[in-house]
PDB file of C-alpha atoms in Angstrom:
ATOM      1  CA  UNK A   1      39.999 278.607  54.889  1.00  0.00           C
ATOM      2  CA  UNK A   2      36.308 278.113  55.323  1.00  0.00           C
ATOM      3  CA  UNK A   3      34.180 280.612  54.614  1.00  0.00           C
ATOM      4  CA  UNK A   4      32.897 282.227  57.777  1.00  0.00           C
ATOM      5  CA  UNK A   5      28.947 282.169  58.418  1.00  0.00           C
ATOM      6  CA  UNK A   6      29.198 285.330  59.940  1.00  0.00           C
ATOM      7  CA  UNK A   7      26.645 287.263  57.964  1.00  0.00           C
ATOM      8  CA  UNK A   8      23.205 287.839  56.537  1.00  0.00           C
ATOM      9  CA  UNK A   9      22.195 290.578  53.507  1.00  0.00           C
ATOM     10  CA  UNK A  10      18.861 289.288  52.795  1.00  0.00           C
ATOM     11  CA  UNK A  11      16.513 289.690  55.883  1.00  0.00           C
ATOM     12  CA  UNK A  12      12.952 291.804  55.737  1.00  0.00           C
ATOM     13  CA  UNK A  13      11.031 293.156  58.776  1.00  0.00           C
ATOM     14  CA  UNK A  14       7.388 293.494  59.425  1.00  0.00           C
ATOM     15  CA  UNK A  15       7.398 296.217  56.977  1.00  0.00           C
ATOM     16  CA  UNK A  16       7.393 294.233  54.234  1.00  0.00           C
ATOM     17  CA  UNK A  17       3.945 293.694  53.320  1.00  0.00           C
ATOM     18  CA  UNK A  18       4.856 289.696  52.634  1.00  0.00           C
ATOM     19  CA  UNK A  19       5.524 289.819  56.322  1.00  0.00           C
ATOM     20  CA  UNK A  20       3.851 292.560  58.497  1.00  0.00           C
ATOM     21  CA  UNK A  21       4.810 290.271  61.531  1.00  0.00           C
ATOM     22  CA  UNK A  22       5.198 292.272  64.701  1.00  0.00           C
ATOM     23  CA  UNK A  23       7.483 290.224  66.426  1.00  0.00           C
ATOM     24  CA  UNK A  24       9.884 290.676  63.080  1.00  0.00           C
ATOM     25  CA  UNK A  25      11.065 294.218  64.054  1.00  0.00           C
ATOM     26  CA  UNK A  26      14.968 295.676  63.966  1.00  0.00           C
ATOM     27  CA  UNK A  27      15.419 294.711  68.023  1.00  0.00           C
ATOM     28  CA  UNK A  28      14.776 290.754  67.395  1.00  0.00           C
ATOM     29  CA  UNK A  29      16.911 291.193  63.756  1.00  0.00           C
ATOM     30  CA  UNK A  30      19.888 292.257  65.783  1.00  0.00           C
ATOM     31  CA  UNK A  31      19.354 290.283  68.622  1.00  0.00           C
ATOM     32  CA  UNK A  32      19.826 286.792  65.988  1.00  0.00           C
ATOM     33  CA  UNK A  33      22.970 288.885  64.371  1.00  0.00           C
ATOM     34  CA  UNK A  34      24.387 288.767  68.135  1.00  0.00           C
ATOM     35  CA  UNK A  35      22.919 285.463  69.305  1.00  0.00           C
ATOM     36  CA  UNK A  36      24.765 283.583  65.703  1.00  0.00           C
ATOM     37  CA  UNK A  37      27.954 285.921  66.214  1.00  0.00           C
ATOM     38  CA  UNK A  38      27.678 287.637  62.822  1.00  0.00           C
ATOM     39  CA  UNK A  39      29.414 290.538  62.114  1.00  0.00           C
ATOM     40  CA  UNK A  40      27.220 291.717  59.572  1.00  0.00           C
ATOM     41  CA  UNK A  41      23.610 292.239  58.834  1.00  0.00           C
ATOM     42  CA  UNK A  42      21.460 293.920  56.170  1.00  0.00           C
ATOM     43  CA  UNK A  43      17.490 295.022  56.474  1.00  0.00           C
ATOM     44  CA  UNK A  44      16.194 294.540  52.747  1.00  0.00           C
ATOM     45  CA  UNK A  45      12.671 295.129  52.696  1.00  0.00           C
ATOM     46  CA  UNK A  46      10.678 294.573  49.446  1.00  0.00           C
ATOM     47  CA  UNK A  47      10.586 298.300  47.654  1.00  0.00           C
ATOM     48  CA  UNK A  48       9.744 300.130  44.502  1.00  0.00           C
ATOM     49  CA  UNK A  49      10.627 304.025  43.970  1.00  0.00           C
ATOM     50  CA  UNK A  50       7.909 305.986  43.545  1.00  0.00           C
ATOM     51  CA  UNK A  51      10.079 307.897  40.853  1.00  0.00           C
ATOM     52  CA  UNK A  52      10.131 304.881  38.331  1.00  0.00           C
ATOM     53  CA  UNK A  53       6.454 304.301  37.088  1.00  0.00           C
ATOM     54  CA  UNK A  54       5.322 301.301  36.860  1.00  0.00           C
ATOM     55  CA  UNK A  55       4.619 299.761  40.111  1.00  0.00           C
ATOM     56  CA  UNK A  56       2.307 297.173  41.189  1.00  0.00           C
ATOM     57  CA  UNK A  57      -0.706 297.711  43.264  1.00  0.00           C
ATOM     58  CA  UNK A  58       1.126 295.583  45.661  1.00  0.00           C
ATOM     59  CA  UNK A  59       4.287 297.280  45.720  1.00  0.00           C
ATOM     60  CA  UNK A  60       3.442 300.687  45.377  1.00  0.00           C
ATOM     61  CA  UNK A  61       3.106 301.219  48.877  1.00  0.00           C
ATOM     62  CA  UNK A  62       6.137 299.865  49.524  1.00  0.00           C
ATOM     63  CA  UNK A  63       8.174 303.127  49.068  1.00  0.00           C
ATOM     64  CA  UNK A  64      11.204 304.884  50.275  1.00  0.00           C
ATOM     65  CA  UNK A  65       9.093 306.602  53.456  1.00  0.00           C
ATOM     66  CA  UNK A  66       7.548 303.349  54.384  1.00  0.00           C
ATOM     67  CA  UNK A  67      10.870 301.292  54.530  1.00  0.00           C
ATOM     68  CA  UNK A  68      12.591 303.937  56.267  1.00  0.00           C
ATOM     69  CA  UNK A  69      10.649 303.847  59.030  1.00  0.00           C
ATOM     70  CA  UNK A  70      12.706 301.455  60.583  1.00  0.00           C
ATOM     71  CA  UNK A  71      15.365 303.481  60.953  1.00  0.00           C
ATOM     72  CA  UNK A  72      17.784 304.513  62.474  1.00  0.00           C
ATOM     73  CA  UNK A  73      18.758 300.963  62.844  1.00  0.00           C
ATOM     74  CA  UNK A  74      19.666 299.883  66.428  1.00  0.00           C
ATOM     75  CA  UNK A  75      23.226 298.832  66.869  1.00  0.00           C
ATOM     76  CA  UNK A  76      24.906 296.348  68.988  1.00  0.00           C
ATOM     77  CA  UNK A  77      28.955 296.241  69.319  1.00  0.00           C
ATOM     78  CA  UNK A  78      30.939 293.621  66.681  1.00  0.00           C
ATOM     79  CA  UNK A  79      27.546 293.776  64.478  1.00  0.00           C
ATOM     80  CA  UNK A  80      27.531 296.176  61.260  1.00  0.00           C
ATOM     81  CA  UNK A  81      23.488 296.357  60.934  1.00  0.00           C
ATOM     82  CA  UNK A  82      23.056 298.202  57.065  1.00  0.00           C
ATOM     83  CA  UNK A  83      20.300 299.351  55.334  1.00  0.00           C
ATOM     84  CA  UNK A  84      19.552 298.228  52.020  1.00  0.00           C
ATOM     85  CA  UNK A  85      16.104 296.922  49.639  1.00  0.00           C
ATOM     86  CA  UNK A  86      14.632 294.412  47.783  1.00  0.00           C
ATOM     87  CA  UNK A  87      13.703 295.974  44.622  1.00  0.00           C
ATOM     88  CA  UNK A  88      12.323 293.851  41.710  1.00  0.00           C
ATOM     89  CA  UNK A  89      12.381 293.614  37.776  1.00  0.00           C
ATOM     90  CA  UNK A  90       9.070 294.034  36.001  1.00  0.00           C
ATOM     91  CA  UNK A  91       7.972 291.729  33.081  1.00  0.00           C
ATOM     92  CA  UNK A  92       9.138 295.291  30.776  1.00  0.00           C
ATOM     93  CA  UNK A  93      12.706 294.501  32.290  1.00  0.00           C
ATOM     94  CA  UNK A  94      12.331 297.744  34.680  1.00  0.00           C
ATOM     95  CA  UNK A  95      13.832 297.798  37.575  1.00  0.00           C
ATOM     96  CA  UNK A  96      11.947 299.423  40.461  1.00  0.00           C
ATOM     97  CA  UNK A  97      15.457 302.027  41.943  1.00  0.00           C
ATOM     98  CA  UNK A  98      16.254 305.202  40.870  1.00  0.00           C
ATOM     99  CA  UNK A  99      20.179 306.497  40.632  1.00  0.00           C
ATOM    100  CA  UNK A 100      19.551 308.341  43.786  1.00  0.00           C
ATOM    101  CA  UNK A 101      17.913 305.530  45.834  1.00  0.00           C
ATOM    102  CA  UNK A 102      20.609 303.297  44.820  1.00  0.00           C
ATOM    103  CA  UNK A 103      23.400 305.808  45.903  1.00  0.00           C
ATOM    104  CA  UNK A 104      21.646 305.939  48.972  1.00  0.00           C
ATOM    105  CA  UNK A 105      21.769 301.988  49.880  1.00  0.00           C
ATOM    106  CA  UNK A 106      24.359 300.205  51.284  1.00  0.00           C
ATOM    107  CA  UNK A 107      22.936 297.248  49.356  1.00  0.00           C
ATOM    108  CA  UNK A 108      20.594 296.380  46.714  1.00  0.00           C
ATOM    109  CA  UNK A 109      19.039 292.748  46.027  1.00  0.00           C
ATOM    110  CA  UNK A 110      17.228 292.284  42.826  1.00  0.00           C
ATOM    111  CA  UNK A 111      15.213 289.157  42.260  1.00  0.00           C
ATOM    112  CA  UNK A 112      14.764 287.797  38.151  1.00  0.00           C
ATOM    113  CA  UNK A 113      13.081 284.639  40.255  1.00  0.00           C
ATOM    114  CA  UNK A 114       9.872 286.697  40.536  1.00  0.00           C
ATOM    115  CA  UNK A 115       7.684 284.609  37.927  1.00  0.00           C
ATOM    116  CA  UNK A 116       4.510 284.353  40.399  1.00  0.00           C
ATOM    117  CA  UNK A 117       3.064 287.924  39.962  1.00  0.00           C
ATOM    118  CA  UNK A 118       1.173 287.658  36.705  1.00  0.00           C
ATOM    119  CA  UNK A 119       0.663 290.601  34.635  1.00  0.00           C
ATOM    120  CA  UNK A 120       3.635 292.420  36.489  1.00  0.00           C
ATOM    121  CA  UNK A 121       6.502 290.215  36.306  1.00  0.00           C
ATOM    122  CA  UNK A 122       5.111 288.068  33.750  1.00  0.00           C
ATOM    123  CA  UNK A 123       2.836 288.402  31.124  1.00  0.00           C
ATOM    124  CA  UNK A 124      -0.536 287.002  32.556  1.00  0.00           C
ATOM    125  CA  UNK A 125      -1.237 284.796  29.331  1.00  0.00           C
ATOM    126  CA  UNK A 126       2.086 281.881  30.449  1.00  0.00           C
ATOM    127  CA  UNK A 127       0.842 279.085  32.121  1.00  0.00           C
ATOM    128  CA  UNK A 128       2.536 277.091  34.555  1.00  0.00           C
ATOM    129  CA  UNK A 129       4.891 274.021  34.447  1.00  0.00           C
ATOM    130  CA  UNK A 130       2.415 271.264  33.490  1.00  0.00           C
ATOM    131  CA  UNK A 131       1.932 273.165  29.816  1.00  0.00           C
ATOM    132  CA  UNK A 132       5.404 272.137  27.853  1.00  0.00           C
ATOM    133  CA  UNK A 133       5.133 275.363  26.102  1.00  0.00           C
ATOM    134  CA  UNK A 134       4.590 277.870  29.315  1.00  0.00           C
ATOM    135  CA  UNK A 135       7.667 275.906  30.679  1.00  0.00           C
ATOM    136  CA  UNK A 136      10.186 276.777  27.890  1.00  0.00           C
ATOM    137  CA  UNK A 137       8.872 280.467  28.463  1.00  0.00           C
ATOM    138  CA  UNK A 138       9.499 280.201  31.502  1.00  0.00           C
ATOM    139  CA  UNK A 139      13.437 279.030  31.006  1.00  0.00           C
ATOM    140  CA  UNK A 140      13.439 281.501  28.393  1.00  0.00           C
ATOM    141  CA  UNK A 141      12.470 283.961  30.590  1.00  0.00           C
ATOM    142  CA  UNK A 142      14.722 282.963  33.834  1.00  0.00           C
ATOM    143  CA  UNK A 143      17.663 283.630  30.834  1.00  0.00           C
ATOM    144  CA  UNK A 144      16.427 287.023  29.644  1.00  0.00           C
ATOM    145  CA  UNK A 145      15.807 288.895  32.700  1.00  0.00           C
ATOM    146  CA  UNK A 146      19.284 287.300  34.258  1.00  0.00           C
ATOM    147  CA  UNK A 147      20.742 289.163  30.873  1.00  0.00           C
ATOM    148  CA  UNK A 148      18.543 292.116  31.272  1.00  0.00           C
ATOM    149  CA  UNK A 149      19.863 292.659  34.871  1.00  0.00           C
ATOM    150  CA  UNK A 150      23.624 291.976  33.832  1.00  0.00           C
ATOM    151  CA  UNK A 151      22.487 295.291  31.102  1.00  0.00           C
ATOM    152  CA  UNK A 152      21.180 297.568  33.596  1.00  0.00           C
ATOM    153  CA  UNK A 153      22.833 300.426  34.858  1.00  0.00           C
ATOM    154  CA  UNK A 154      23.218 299.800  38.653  1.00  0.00           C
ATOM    155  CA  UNK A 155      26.125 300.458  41.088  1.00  0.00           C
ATOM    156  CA  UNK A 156      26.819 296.471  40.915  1.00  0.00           C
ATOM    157  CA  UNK A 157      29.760 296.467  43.326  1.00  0.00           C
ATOM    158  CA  UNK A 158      26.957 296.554  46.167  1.00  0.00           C
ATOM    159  CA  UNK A 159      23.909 294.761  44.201  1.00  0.00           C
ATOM    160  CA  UNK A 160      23.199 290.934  44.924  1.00  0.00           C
ATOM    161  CA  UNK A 161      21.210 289.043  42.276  1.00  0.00           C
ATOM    162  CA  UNK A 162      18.734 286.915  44.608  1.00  0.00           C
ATOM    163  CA  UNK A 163      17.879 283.287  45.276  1.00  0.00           C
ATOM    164  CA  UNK A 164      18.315 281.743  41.585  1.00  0.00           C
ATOM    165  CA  UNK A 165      17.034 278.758  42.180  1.00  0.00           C
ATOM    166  CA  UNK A 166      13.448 280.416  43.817  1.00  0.00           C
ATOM    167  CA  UNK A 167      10.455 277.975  43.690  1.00  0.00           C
ATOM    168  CA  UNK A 168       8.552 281.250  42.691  1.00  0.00           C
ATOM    169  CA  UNK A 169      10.122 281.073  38.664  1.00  0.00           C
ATOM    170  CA  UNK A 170       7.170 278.178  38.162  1.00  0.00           C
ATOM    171  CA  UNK A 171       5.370 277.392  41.240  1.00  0.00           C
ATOM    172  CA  UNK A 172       2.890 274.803  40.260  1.00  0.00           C
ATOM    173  CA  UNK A 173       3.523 272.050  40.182  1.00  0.00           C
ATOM    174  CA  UNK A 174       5.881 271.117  42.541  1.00  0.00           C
ATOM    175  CA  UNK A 175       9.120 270.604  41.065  1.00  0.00           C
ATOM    176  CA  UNK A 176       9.123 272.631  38.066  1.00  0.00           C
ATOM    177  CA  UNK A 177      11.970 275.233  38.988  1.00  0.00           C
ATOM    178  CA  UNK A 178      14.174 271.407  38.705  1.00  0.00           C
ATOM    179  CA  UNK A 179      13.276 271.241  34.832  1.00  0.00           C
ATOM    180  CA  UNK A 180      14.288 275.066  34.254  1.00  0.00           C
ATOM    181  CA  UNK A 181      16.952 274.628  35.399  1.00  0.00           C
ATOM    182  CA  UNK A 182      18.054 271.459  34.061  1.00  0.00           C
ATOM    183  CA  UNK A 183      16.833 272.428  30.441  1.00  0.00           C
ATOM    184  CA  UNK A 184      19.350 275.762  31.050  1.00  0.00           C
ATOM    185  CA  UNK A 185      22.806 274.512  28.982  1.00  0.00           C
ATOM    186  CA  UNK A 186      25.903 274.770  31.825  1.00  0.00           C
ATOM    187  CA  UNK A 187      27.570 276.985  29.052  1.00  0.00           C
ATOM    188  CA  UNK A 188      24.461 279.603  28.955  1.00  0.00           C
ATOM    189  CA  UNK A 189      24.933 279.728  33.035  1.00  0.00           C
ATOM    190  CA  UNK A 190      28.819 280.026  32.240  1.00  0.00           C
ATOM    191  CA  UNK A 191      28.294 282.931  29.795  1.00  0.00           C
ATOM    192  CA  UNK A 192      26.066 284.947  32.384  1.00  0.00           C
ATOM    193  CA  UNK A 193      28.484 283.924  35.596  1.00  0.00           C
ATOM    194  CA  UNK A 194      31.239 285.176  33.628  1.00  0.00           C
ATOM    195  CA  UNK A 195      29.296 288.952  33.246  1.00  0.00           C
ATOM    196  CA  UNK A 196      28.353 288.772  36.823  1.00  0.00           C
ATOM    197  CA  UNK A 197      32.046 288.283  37.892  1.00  0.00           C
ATOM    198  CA  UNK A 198      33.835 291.095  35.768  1.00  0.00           C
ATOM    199  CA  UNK A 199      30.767 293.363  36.624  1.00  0.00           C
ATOM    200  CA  UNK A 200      31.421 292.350  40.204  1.00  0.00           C
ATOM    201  CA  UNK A 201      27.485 291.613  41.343  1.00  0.00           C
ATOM    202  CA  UNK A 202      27.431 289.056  44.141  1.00  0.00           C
ATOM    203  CA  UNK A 203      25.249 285.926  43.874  1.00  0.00           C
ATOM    204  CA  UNK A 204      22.762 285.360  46.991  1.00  0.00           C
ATOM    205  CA  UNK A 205      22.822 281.519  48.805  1.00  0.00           C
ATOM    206  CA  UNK A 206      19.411 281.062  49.996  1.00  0.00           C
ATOM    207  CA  UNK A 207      17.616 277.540  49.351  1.00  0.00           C
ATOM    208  CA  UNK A 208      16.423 274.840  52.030  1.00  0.00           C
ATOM    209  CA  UNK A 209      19.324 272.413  51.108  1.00  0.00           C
ATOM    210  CA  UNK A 210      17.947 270.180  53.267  1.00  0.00           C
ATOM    211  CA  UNK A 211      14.090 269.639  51.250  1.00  0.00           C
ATOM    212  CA  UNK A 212      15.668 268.153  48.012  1.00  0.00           C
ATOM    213  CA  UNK A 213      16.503 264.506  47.571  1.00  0.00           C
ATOM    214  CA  UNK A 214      20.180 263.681  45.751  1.00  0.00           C
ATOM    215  CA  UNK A 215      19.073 264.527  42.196  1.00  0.00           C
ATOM    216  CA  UNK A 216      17.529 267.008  42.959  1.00  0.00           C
ATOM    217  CA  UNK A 217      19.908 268.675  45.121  1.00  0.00           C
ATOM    218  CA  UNK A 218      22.923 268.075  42.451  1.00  0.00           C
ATOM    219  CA  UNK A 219      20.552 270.421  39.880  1.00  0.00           C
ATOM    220  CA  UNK A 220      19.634 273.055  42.542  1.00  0.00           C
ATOM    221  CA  UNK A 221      23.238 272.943  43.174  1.00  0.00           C
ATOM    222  CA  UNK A 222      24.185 273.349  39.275  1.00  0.00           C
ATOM    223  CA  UNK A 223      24.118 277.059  39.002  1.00  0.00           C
ATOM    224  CA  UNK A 224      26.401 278.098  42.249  1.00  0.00           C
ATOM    225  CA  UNK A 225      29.386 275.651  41.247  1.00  0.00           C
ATOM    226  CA  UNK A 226      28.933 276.936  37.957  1.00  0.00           C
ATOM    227  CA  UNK A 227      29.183 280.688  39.291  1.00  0.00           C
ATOM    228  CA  UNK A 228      31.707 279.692  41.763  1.00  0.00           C
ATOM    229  CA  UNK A 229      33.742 278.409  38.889  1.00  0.00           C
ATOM    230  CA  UNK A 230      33.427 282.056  37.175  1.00  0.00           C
ATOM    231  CA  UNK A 231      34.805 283.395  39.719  1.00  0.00           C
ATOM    232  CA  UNK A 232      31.793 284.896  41.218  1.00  0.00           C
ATOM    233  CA  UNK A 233      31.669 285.776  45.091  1.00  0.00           C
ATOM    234  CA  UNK A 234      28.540 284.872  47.050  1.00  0.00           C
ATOM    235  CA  UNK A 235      26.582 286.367  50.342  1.00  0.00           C
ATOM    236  CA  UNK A 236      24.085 284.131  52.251  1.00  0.00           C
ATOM    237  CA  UNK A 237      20.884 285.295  52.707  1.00  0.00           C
ATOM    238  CA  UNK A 238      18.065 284.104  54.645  1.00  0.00           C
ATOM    239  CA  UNK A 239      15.370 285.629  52.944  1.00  0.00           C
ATOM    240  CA  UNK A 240      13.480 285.848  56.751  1.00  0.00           C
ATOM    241  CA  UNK A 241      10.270 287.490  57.466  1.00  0.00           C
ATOM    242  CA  UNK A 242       9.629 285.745  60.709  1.00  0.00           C
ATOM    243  CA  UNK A 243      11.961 285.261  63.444  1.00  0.00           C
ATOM    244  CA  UNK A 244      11.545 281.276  62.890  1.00  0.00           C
ATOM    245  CA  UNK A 245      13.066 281.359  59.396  1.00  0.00           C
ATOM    246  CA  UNK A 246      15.726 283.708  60.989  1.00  0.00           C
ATOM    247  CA  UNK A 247      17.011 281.025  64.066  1.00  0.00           C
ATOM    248  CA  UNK A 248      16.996 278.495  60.907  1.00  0.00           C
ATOM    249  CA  UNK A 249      19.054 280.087  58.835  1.00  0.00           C
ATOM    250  CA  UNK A 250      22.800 279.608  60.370  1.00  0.00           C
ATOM    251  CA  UNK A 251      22.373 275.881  59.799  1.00  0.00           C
ATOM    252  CA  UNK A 252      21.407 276.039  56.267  1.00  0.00           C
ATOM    253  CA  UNK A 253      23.664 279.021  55.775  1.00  0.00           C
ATOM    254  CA  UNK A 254      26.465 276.074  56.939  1.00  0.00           C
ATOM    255  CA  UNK A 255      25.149 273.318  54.779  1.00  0.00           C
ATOM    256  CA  UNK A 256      25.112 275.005  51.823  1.00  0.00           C
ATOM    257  CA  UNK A 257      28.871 276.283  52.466  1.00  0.00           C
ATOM    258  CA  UNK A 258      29.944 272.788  53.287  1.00  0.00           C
ATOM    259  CA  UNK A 259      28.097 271.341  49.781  1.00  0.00           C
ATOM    260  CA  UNK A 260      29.625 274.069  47.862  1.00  0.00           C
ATOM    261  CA  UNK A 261      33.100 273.539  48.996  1.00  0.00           C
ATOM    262  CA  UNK A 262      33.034 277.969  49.647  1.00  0.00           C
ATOM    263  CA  UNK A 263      36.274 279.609  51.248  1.00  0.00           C
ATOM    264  CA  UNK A 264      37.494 282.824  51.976  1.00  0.00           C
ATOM    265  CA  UNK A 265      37.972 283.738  48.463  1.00  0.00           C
ATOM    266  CA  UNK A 266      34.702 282.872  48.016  1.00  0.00           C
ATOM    267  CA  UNK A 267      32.615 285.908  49.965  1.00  0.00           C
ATOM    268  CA  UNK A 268      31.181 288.652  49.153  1.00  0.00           C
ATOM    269  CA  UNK A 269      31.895 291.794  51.048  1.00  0.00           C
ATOM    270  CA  UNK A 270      29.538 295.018  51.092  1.00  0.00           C
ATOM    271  CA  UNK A 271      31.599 297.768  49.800  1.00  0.00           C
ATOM    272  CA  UNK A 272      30.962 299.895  52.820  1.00  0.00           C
ATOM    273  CA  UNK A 273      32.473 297.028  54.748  1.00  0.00           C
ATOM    274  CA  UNK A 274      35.625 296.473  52.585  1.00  0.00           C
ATOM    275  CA  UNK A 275      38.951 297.091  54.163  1.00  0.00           C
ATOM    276  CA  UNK A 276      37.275 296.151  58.268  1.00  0.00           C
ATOM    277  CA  UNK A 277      38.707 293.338  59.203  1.00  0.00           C
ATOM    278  CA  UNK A 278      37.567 290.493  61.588  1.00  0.00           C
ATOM    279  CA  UNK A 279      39.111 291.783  64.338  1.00  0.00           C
ATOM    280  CA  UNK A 280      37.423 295.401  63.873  1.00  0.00           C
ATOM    281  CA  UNK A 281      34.260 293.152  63.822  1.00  0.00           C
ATOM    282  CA  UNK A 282      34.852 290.998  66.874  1.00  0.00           C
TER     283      UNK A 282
END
């Protein structure tokens, strides 16, 4: 069976400061879930906890108070609308959640994609993709902090590792996330697909399938069969932070299922949603 596009755990609202779009509030979010029939939403605004140091001057105000101001949530009947965060991984592998924060989300997405903030993510020094030697840090780098996640200690039955194949790992020039990923071996993806399965983290589906020519699609492809050949499950996400990018999203949500061949087997539940079934949802 086909896996359903029925949900979304990758959305942000105006709160995020990459957003701050007024018209991107919780009402319009649940009004899409409804509109698209999903069962299933989750809020992830970008977040750091103010009780792990280290936060950028851009995230810092981006704090448990300020991304709970959207709640509660408004509900709507069939729709599940959670609340969960976009936390991030510094260039010390740190990631930006305390044990208590985490317990209190129903999910967690953590990016290792994040290569464009210099000096937080990345050491300021790496250049971009047009320097041969700033692009094999930049593998290396999309390698170690996949690792360094897989080593954290994180509740990873509800944690989602986000959009892998992110322009944002080398952003200049165009192109360049192609190379990294074609220069990473299928057996180094294997080796890190098979952690992610037995540690049961779910892999996030969230790339414009329909920008890429053939070759390039077959290597932004490459790291999803691989997973889904792990065994891994997967979640779509749309990554929105306007309501444009959110009416877009069921489409490529579709694609992307079609391309990878996904089923049933295939999906990723949030644990606070295991054991509901579709017709407690409908």
């Amino acid at each position: 069976m086909k896996m359903k596009i029925d949900h979304d755990y990758h959305i942000h609202s105006y709160l995020s400061s990459c957003s701050r779009d007024p018209e991107q509030n919780a009402e319009r979010i649940l009004k899409y879930a409804v509109d698209n029939g999903f069962s299933s939403i989750c809020i992830t605004d970008h977040f750091w906890d103010s009780d792990v140091p280290g936060a950028s001057g851009w995230y810092q105000p981006q704090d448990l108070k300020h991304i709970s101001e959207l709640l509660p949530l408004p509900q709507a009947e069939g729709v599940d609308f959670l609340f969960g965060c976009e936390t991030d991984m510094d260039k010390y592998f740190t990631i930006g959640i305390s044990d208590k924060v985490a317990d209190m989300m129903d999910f967690i997405i953590v990016p290792t994609t994040h290569l464009h903030m210099k000096g937080f993510t990345i050491d300021a020094d790496i250049g971009m993709g047009d320097d041969p030697d700033a692009l094999k840090r930049r593998t290396e780098l999309y390698v170690t902090r996949f690792q360094k996640l897989l080593d954290a200690d994180l509740p990873f039955e509800k944690v989602g590792i986000a959009h892998l194949s992110c322009g944002l790992v080398c952003r200049e020039p165009a192109g360049s996330v192609l190379k990294i990923l074609d220069a990473i071996p299928e057996e180094t993806f294997a080796d890190l697909f098979r952690q992610t399965a037995k540690k049961g983290m779910a892999v996030e589906l969230n790339f414009g399938v329909n920008g890429y020519d053939y070759a390039s699609l077959g290597l932004v492809l490459k790291p999803y069969f691989i997973a889904k050949k792990c065994g891994c499950k997967f979640y779509f996400g749309s990554d929105a932070h306007h309501p444009a990018s959110l009416d877009a999203a069921p489409e490529r949500f579709k694609r992307t299922a079609d391309l990878l061949g996904l089923t049933e087997e295939d999906r990723y539940v949030i644990p606070k949603l295991r054991g509901k079934t579709v017709a407690e949802n409908a």
